[in-house]
Short mmCIF file of C-alpha atoms in Angstrom, two decimals:
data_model
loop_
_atom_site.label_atom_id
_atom_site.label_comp_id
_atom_site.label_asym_id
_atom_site.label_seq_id
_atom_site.Cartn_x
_atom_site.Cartn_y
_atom_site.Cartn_z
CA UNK A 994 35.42 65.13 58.26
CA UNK A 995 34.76 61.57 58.07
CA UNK A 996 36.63 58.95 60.66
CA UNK A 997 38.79 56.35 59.38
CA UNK A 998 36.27 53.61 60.26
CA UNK A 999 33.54 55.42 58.41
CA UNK A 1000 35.35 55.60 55.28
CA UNK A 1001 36.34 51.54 55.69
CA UNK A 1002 32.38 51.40 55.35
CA UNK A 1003 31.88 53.64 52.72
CA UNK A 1004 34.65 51.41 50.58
CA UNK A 1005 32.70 48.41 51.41
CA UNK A 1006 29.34 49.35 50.61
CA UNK A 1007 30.68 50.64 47.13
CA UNK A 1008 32.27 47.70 46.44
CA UNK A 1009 29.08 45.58 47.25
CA UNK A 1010 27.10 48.00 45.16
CA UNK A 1011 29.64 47.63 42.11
CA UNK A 1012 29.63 43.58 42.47
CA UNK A 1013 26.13 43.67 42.43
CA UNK A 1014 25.60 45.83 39.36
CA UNK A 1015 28.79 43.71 37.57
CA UNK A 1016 26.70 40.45 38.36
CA UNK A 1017 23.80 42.06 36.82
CA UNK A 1018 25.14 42.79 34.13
CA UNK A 1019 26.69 39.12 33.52
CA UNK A 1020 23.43 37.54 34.05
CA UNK A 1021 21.73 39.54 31.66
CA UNK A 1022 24.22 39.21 28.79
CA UNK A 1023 23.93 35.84 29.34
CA UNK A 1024 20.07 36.24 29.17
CA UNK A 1025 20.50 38.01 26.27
CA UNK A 1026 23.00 35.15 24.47
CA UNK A 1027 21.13 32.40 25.45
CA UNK A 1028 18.06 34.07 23.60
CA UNK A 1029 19.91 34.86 20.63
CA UNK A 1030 21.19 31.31 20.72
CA UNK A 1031 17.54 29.82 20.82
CA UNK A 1032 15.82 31.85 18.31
CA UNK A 1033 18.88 31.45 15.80
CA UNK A 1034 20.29 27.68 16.53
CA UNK A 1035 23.79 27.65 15.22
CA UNK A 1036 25.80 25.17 13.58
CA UNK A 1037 28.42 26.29 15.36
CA UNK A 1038 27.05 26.06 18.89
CA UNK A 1039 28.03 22.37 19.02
CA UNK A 1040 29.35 20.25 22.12
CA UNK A 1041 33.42 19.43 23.12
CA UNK A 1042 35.19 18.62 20.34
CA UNK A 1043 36.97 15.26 19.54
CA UNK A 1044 39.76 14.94 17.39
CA UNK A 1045 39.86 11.78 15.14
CA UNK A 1046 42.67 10.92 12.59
CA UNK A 1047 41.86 10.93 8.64
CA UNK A 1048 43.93 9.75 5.81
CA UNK A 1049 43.91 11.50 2.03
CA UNK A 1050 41.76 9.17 0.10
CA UNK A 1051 40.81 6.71 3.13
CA UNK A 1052 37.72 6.05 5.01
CA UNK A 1053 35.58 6.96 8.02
CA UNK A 1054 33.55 3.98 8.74
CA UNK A 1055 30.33 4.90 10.97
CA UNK A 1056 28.98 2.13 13.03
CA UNK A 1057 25.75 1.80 15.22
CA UNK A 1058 22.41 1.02 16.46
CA UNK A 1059 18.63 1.31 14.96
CA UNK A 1060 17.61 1.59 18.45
CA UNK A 1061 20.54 1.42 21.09
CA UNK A 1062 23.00 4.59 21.66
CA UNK A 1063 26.38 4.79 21.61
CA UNK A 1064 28.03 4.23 17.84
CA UNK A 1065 31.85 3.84 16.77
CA UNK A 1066 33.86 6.59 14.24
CA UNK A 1067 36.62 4.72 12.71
CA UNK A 1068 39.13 6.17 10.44
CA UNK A 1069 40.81 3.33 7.21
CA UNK A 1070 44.12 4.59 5.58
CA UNK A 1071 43.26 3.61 1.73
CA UNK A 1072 44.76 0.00 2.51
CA UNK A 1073 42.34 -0.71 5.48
CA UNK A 1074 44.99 0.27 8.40
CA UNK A 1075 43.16 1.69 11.15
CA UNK A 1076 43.94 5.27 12.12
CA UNK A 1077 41.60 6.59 14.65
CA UNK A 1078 38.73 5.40 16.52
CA UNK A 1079 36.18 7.74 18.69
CA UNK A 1080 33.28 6.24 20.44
CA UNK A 1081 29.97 8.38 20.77
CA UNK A 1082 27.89 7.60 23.88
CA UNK A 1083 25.00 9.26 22.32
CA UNK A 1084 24.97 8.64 18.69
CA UNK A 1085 22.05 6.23 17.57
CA UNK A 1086 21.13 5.30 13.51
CA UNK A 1087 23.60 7.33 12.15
CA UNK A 1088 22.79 6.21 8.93
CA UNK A 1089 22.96 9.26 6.42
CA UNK A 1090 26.46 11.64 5.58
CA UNK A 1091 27.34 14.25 3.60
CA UNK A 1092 29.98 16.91 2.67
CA UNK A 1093 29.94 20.47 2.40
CA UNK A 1094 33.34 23.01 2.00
CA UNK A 1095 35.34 20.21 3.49
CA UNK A 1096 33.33 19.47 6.63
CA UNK A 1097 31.67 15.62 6.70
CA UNK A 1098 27.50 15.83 8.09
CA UNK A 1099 26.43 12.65 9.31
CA UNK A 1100 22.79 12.58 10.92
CA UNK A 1101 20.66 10.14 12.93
CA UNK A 1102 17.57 8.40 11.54
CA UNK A 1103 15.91 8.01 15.25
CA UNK A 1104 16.99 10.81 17.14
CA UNK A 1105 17.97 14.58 17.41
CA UNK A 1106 21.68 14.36 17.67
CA UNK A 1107 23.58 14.44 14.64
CA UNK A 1108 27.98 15.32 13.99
CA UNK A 1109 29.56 17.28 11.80
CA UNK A 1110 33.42 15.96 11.55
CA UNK A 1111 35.67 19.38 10.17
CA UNK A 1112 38.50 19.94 8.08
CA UNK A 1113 40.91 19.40 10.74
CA UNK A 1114 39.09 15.60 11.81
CA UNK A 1115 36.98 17.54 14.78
CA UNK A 1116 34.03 15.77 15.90
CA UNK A 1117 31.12 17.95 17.06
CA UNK A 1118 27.34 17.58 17.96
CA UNK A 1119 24.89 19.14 16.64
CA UNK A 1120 21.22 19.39 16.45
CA UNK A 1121 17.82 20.24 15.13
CA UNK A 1122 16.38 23.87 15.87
CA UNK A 1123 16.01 24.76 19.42
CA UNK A 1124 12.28 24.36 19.52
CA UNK A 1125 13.00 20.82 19.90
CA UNK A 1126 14.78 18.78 22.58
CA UNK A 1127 18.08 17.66 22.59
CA UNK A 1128 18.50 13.72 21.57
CA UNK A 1129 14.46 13.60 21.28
CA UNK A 1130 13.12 10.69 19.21
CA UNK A 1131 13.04 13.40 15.98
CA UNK A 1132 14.99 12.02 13.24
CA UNK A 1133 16.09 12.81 10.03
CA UNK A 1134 15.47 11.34 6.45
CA UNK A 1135 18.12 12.45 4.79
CA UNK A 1136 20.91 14.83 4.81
CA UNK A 1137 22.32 16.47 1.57
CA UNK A 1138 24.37 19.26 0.27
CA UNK A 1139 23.43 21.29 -2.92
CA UNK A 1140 24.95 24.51 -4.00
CA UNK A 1141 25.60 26.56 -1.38
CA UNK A 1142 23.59 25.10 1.04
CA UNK A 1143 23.15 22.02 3.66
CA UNK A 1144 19.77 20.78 3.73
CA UNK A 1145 18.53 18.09 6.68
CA UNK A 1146 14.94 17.00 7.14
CA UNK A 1147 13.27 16.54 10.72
CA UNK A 1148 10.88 13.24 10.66
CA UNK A 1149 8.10 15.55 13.33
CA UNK A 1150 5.20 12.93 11.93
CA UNK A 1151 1.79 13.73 14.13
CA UNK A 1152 3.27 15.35 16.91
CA UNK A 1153 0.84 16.59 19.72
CA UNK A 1154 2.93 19.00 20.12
CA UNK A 1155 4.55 20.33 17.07
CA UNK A 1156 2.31 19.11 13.94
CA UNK A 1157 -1.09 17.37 15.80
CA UNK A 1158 -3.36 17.75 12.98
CA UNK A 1159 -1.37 15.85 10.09
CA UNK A 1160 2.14 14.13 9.49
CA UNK A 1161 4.70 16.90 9.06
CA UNK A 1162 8.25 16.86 8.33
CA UNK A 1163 10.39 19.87 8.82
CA UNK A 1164 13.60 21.18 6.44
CA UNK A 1165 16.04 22.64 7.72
CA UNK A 1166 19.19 24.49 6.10
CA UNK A 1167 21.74 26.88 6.29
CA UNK A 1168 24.22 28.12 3.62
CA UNK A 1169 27.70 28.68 3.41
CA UNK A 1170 29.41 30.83 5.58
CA UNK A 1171 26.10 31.32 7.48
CA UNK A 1172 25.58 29.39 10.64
CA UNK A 1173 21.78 29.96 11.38
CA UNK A 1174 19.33 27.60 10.82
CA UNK A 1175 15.97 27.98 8.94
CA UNK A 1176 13.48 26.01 9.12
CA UNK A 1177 10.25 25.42 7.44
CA UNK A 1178 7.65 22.59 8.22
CA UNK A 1179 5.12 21.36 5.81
CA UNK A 1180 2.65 18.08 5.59
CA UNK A 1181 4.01 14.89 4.06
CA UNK A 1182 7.33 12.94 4.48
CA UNK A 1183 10.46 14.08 3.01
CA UNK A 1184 12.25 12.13 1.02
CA UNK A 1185 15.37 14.01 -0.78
CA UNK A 1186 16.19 17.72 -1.74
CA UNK A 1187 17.56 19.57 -4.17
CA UNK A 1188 18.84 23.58 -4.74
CA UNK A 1189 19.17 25.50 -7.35
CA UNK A 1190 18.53 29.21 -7.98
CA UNK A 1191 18.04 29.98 -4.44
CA UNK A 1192 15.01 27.68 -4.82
CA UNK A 1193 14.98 24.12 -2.87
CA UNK A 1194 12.90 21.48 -4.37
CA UNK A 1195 11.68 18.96 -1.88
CA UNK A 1196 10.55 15.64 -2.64
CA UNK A 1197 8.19 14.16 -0.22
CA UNK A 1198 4.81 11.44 0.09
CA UNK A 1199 2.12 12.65 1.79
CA UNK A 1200 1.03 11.68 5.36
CA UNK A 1201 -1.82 8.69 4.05
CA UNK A 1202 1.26 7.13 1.78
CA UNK A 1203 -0.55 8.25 -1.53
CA UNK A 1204 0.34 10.90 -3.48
CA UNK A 1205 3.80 12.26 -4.51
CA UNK A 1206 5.20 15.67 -5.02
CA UNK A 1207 7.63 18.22 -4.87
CA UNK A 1208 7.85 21.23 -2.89
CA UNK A 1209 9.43 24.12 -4.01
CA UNK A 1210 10.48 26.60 -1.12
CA UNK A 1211 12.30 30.16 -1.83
CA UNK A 1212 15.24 29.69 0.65
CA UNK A 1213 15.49 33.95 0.45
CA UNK A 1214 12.44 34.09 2.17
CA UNK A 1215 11.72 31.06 3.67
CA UNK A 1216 8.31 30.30 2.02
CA UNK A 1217 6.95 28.23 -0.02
CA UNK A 1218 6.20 28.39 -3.36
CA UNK A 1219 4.89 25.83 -5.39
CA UNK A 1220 3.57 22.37 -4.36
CA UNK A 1221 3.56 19.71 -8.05
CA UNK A 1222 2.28 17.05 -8.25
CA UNK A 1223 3.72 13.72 -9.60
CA UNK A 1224 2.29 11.52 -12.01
CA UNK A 1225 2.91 7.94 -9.92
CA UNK A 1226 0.67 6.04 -11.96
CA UNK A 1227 -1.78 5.90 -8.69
CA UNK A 1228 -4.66 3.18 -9.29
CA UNK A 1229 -6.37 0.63 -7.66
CA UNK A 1230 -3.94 -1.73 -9.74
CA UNK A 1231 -0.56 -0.52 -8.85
CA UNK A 1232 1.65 2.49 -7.60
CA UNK A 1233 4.96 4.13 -8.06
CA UNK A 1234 7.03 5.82 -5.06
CA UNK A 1235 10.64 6.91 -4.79
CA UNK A 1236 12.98 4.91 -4.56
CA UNK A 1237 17.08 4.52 -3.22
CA UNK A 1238 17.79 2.72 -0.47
CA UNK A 1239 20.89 5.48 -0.03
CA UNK A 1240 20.35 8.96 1.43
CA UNK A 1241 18.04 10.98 -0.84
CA UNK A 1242 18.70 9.38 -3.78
CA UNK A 1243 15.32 9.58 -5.48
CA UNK A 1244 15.97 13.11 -6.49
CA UNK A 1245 18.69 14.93 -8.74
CA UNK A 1246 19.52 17.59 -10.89
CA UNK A 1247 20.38 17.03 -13.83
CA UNK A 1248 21.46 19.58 -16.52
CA UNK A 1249 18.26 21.59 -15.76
CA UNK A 1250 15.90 18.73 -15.04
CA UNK A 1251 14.63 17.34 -11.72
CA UNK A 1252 14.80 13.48 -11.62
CA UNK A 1253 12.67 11.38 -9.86
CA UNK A 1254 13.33 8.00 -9.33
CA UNK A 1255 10.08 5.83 -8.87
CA UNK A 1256 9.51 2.11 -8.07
CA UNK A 1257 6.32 0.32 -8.26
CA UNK A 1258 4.85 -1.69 -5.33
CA UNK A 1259 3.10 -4.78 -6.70
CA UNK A 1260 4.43 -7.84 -7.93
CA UNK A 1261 5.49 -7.82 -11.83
CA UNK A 1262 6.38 -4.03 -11.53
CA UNK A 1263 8.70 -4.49 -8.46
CA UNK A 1264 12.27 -3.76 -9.69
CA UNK A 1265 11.40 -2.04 -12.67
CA UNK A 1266 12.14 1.50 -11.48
CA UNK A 1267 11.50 4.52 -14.00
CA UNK A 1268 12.76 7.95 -13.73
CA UNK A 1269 10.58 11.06 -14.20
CA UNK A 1270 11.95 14.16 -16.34
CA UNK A 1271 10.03 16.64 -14.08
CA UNK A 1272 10.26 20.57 -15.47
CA UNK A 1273 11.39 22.91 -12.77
CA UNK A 1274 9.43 25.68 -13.86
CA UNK A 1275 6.07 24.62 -14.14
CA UNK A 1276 6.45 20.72 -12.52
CA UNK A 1277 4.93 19.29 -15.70
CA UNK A 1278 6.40 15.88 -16.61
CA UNK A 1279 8.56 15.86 -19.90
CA UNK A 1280 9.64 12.68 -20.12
CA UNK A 1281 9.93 9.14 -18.69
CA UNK A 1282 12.40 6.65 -19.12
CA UNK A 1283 12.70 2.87 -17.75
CA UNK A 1284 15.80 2.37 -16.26
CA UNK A 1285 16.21 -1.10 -17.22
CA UNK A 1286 14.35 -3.29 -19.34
CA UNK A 1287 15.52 -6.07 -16.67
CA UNK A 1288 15.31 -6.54 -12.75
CA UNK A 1289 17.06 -3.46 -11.74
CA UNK A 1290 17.07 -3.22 -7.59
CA UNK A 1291 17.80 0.55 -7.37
CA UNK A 1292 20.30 1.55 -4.19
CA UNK A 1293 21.82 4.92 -5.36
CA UNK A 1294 22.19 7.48 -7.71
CA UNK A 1295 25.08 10.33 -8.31
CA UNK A 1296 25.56 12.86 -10.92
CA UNK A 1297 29.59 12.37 -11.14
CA UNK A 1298 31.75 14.12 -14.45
CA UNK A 1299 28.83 15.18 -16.18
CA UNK A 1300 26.73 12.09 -16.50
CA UNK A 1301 24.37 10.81 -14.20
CA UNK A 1302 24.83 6.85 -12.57
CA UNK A 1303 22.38 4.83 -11.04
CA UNK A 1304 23.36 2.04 -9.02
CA UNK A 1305 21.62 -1.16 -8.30
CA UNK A 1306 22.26 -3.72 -5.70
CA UNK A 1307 22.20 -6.60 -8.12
CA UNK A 1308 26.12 -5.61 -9.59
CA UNK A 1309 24.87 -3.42 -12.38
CA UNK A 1310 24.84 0.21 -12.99
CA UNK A 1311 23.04 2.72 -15.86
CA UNK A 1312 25.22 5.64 -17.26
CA UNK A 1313 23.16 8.69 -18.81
CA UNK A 1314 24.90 11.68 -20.24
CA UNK A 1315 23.28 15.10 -20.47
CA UNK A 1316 20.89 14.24 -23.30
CA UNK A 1317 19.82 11.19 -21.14
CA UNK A 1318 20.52 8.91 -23.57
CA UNK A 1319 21.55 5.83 -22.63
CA UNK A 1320 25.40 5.98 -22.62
CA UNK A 1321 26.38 2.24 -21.29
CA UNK A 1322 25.50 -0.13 -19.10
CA UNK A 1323 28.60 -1.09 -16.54
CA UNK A 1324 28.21 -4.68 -15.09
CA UNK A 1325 30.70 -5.27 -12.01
CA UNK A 1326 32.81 -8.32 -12.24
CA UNK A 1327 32.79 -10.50 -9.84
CA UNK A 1328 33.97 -14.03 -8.98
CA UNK A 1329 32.24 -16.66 -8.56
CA UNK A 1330 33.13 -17.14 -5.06
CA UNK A 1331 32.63 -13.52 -4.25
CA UNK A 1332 28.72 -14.38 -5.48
CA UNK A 1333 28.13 -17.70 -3.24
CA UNK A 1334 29.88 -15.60 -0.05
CA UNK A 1335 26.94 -12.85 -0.90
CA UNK A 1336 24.31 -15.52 -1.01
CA UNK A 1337 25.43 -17.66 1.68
CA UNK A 1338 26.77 -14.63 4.20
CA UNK A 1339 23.55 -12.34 3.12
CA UNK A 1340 25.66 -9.47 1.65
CA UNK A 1341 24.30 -6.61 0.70
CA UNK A 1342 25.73 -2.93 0.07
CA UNK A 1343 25.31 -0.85 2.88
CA UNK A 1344 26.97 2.49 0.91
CA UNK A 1345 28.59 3.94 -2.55
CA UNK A 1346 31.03 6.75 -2.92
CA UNK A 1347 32.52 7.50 -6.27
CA UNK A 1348 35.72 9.50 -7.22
CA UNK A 1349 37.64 9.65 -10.38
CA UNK A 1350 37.30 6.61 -12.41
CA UNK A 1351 36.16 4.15 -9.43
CA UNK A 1352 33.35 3.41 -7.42
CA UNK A 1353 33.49 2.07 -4.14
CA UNK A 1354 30.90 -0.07 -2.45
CA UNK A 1355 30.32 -1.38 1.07
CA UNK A 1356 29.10 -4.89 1.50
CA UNK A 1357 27.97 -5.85 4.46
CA UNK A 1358 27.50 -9.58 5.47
CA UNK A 1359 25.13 -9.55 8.13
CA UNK A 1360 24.29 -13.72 8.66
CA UNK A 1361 26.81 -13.46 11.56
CA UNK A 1362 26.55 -11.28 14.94
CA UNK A 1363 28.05 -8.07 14.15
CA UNK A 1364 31.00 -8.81 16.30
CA UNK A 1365 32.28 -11.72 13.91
CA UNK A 1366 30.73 -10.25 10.89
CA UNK A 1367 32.76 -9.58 7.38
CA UNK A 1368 32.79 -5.92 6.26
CA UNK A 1369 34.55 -4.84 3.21
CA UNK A 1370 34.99 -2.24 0.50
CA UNK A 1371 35.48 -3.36 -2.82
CA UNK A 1372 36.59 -1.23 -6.03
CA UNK A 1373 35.70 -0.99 -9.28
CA UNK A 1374 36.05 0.62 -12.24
CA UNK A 1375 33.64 2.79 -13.96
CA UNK A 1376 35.00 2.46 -17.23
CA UNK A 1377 35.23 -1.56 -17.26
CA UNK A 1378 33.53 -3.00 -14.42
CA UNK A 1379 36.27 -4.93 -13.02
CA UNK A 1380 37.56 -5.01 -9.48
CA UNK A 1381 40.18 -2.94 -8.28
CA UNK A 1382 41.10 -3.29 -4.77
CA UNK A 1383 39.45 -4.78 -1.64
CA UNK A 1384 39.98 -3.26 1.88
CA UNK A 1385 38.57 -4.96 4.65
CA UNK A 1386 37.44 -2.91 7.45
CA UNK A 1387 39.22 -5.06 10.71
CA UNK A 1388 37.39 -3.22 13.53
CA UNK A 1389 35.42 -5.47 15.36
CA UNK A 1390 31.94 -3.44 16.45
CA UNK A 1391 29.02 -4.64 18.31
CA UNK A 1392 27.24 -2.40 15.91
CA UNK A 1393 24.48 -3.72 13.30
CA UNK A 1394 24.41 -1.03 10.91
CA UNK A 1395 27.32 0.20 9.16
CA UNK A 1396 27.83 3.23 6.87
CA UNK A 1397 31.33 5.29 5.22
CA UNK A 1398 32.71 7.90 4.18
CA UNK A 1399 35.29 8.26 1.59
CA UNK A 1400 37.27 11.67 3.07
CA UNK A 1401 39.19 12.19 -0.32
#
């Protein structure tokens, strides 16, 4: 019969053993998440949340750096009140946004940090597949939603490490509903995406600056398909390459076209941009089309009711409907002051958004420090051309670069 002291001892060493195999077993389900974590990055594995205020119909203006971190969220009621304001320590270029089911993707152009701002006006982190470090100097080109499906590019270039033999870029998506990230890296730098059929087309120039083409990847399996080619009138006298100063807009589709937008690079062609009827199927060029038979500075593009607008920074924009026949050309009215304050400020428009029968536009007067500098949205109308509204955004950043959001 065992002594009282004997079975204190036997207690304690069972207890030991059963802390030891509990710890065990924490460390190694931790293991195993962690590992499940790297190999299938999630969107939803993001850092603390932040909550910042939104207004029906308002704004989110996004304000930083090219090359310094730390960039200001601020939320505009649809008068210009301000609402909310979050600083990020880390953000840096955030210069490119979408929106997908609600949720508002905004990714850097220098780094591997981007933010997603939900439904509910939380702020998260996220980032680029786990292969690659946190906040490393691996930006994005673009980021764009199509179908299903939220497509971001990864600027890798001639990495010694991830692509040493030629300049790679990497695409990376997930759809709806599905948090994991694929990825799939190919030569060439990306310039816009589109999706369709389970298929994503991917615009891109090649590494030497050259060529143009389009990738086509199956998104089902991860692969790609097809690589066309695109007729940019390549000679020793000129060149055409995409063009859209605003977040992938070189690319659409259009009522079962691909468009390419293409600008040429030599003097007398400069600001004549063309678009390219490219067939899906087979990547064989149907049809192209000058966009204007005047100087047309191309900024942005958007398919919007039906037709397809392309916006230029000199106050005009083309209409085509599904036939891509011309439908009208919409010249914004503006004052004459408004014009000399452009000239003399050096405005230019630093984003578009477009909803019901307006389009809004960011100007940006950037002869000033950023601290003193004018930044306004102005509306117009899509069916005459003449101004609507103007909000002024009234925060005061240190911040050169600004971009929005329209979160109606």
């Amino acid at each position: 019969m065992l002594t009282k002291k004997q079975v204190v001892w036997i207690v304690i060493v069972m207890a030991c053993i059963i802390g030891l195999l509990l710890t065990l077993f924490i460390i190694n389900k931790n293991t195993e998440k962690k590992s499940s974590q790297n190999s299938n990055p999630s969107m939803s594995a993001l850092s603390k949340n932040i909550k910042l205020n939104t207004a029906e119909k308002g704004f989110v203006a996004i304000y930083s750096d090219a090359m310094k971190e730390g960039a200001d969220l601020v939320s505009y009621s649809p008068t210009g009140d301000i609402i909310g304001v979050q600083k990020l320590e880390n953000g840096r270029a955030l210069y490119y946004s979408t929106k997908l089911s609600g949720n508002y993707y905004i990714t850097s152009e220098r780094q591997n940090r981007h933010y997603v701002l939900d439904k509910l006006g939380i702020l998260h982190s996220f980032f680029g597949p786990s292969k690659y470090e946190q906040d490393r100097a691996i930006g994005t080109s673009f980021v764009k939603s199509s179908g299903e499906y939220l497509f971001f590019s990864m600027n890798v270039g001639n990495n010694p490490q991830y692509s040493p033999k030629v300049y790679a870029n990497e695409l990376v998506y997930s759809k709806t509903g599905n948090s994991t990230l694929h990825h799939i890296m190919l030569p060439g730098y990306f310039q816009s995406v589109v999706e369709k059929d389970s298929k994503a087309y991917v615009l891109y120039i090649d590494g030497n600056g050259e060529n143009v083409g389009i990738y086509v990847i199956d998104l089902n399996t991860n692969s790609l398909l097809h690589n066309y080619s695109i007729p940019n009138h390549k000679s020793q006298e000129q060149a055409y390459y995409p063009v859209g100063q605003n977040n992938g807009s070189s690319l659409q589709w259009f009522h079962n076209r691909l468009i390419v937008m293409l600008d040429g690079n030599r003097p007398g062609i400069q600001d004549r941009p063309v678009m390219q009827i490219v067939n899906p199927l087979n990547g064989t060029l149907d049809k192209e089309i000058s966009i204007s038979n005047e100087s047309f500075s191309l900024y942005d593009t958007a398919i919007h009711d039906g037709n397809l607008y392309v916006i230029s920074n000199n106050n005009k924009i083309m209409v085509w409907d599904d036939s891509l026949q011309n439908v009208k050309k919409i010249q914004l009215k503006q004052s004459k002051d408004f014009i000399q304050k452009k000239e003399t400020e050096r405005g230019y428009i630093s984003g578009t958004h477009i909803s019901g029968n307006s389009i809004d536009i960011l100007y940006d007067f950037v002869k000033k420090k950023p601290l003193d500098r004018v930044r306004e949205i102005r509306r117009y109308s899509l069916e005459t051309g003449s101004e609507e509204a103007v909000i002024p955004l009234s925060y005061h950043s240190d911040k050169e670069i600004v971009r929005f959001l329209g979160t109606n």
